[in-house]
mmCIF file with all atom_site columns, C-alpha atoms in Angstrom:
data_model
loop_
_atom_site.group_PDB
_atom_site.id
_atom_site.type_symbol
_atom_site.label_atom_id
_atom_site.label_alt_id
_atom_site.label_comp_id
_atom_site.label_asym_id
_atom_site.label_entity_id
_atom_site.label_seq_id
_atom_site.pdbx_PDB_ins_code
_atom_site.Cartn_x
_atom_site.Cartn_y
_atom_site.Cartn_z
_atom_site.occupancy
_atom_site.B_iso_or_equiv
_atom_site.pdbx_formal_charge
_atom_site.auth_seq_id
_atom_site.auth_comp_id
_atom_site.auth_asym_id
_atom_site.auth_atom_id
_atom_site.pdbx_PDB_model_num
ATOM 1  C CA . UNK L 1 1  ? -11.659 9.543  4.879  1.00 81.00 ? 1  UNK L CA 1
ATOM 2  C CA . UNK L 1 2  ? -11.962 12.850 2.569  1.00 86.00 ? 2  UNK L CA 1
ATOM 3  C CA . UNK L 1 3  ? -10.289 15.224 4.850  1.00 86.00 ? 3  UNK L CA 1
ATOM 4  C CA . UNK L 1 4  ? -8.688  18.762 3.791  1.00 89.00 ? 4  UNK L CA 1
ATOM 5  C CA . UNK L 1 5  ? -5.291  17.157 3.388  1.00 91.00 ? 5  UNK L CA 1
ATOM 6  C CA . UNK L 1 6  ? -6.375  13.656 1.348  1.00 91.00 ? 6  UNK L CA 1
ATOM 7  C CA . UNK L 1 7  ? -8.093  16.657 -0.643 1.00 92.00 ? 7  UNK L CA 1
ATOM 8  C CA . UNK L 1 8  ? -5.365  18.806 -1.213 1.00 94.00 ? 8  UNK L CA 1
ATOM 9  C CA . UNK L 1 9  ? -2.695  15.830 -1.735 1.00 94.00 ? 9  UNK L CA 1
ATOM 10 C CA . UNK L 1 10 ? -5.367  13.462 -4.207 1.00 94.00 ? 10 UNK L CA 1
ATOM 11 C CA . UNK L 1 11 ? -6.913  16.574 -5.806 1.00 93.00 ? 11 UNK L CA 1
ATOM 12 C CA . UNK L 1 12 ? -10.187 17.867 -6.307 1.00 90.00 ? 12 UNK L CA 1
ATOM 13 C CA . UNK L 1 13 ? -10.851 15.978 -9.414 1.00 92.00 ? 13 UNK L CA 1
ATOM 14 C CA . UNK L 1 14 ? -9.809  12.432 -7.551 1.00 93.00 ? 14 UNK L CA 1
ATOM 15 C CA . UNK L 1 15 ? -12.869 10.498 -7.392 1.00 93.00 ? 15 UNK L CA 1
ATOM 16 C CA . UNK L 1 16 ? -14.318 10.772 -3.903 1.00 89.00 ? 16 UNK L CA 1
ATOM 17 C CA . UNK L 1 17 ? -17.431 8.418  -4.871 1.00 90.00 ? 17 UNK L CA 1
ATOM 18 C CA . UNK L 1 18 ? -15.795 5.391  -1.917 1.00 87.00 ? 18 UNK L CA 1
ATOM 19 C CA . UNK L 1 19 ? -14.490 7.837  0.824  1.00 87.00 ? 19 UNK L CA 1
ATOM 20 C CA . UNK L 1 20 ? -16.778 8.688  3.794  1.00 84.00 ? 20 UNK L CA 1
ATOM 21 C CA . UNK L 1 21 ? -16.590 12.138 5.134  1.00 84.00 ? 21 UNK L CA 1
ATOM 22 C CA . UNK L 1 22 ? -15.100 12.625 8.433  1.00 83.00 ? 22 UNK L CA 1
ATOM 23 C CA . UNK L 1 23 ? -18.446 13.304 10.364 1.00 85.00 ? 23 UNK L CA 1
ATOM 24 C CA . UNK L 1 24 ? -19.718 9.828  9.548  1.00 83.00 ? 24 UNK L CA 1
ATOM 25 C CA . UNK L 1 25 ? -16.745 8.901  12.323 1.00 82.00 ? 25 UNK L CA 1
ATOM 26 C CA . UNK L 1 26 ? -18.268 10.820 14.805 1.00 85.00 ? 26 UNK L CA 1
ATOM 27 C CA . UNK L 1 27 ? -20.518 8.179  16.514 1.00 83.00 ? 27 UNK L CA 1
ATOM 28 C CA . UNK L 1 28 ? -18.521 5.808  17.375 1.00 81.00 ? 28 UNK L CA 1
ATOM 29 C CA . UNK L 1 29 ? -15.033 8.261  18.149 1.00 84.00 ? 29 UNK L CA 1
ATOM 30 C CA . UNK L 1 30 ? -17.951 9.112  20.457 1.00 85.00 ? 30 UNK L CA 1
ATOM 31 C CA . UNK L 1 31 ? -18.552 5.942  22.512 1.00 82.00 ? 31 UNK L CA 1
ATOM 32 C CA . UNK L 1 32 ? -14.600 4.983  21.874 1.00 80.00 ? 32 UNK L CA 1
ATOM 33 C CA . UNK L 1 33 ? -13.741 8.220  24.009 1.00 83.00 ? 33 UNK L CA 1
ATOM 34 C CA . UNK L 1 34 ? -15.858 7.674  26.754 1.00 82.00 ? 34 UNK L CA 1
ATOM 35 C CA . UNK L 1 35 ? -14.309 3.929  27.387 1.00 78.00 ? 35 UNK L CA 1
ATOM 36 C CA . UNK L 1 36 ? -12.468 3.696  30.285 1.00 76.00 ? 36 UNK L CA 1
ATOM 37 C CA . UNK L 1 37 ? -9.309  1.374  30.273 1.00 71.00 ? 37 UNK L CA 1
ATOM 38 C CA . UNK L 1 38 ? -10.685 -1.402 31.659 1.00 72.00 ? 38 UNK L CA 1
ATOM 39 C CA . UNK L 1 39 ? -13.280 -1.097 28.645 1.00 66.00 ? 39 UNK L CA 1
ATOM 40 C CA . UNK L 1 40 ? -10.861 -2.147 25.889 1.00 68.00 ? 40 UNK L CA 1
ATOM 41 C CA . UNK L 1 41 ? -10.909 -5.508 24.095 1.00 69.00 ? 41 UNK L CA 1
ATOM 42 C CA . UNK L 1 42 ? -8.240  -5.148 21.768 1.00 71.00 ? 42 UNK L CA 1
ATOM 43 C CA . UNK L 1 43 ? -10.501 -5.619 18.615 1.00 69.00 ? 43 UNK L CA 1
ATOM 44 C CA . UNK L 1 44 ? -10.395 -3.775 15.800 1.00 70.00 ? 44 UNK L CA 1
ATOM 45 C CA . UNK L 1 45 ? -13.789 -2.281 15.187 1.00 68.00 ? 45 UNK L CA 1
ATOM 46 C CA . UNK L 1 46 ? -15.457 -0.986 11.630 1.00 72.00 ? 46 UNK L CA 1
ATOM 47 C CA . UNK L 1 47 ? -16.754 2.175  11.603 1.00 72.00 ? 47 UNK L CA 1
ATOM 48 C CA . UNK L 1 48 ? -19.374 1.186  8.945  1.00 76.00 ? 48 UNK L CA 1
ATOM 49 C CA . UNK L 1 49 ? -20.754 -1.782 11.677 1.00 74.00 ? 49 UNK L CA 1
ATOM 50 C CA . UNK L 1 50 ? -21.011 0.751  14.621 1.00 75.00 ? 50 UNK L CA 1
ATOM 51 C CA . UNK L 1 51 ? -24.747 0.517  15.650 1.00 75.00 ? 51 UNK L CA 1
ATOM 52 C CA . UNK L 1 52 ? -25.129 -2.859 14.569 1.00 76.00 ? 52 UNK L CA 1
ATOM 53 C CA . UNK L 1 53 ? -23.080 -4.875 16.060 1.00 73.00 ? 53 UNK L CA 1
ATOM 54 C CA . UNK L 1 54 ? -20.786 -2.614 17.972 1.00 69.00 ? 54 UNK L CA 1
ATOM 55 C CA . UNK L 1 55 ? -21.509 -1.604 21.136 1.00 68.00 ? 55 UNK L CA 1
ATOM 56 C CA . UNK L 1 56 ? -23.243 -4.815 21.899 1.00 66.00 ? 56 UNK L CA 1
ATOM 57 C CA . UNK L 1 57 ? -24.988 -2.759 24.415 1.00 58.00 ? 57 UNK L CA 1
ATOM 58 C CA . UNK L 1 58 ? -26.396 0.579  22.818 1.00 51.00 ? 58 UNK L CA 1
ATOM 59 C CA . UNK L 1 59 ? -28.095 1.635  26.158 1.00 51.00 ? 59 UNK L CA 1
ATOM 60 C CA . UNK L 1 60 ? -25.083 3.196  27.290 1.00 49.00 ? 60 UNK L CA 1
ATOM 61 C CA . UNK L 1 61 ? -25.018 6.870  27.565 1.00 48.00 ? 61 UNK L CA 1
#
């Protein structure tokens, strides 16, 4: 994730071609916030997937 501080340690001049930028998060920090405990599974999810096949069900709110 290209952030301010990956910036200012790496450097401008670091190639950035790989790193996402931190809005592409935003989605699924989204749906992760409004879990409720009893939501969890203990998985570790991909951001990249979310959409596809995380949530399984995308009619949530």
């Amino acid at each position: 994730m290209k952030t301010e501080l990956a910036t200012r340690d790496l450097g401008e001049d670091f190639d950035w071609s790989g790193w996402n930028a931190p809005e592409s998060v935003v989605p699924s920090v989204v749906f992760l916030a409004r879990q409720i405990g009893t939501d969890f599974t203990g998985r570790i999810v991909d951001v990249a997937h979310f959409g596809t096949t995380w949530p399984e069900h995308l009619d949530q709110p």
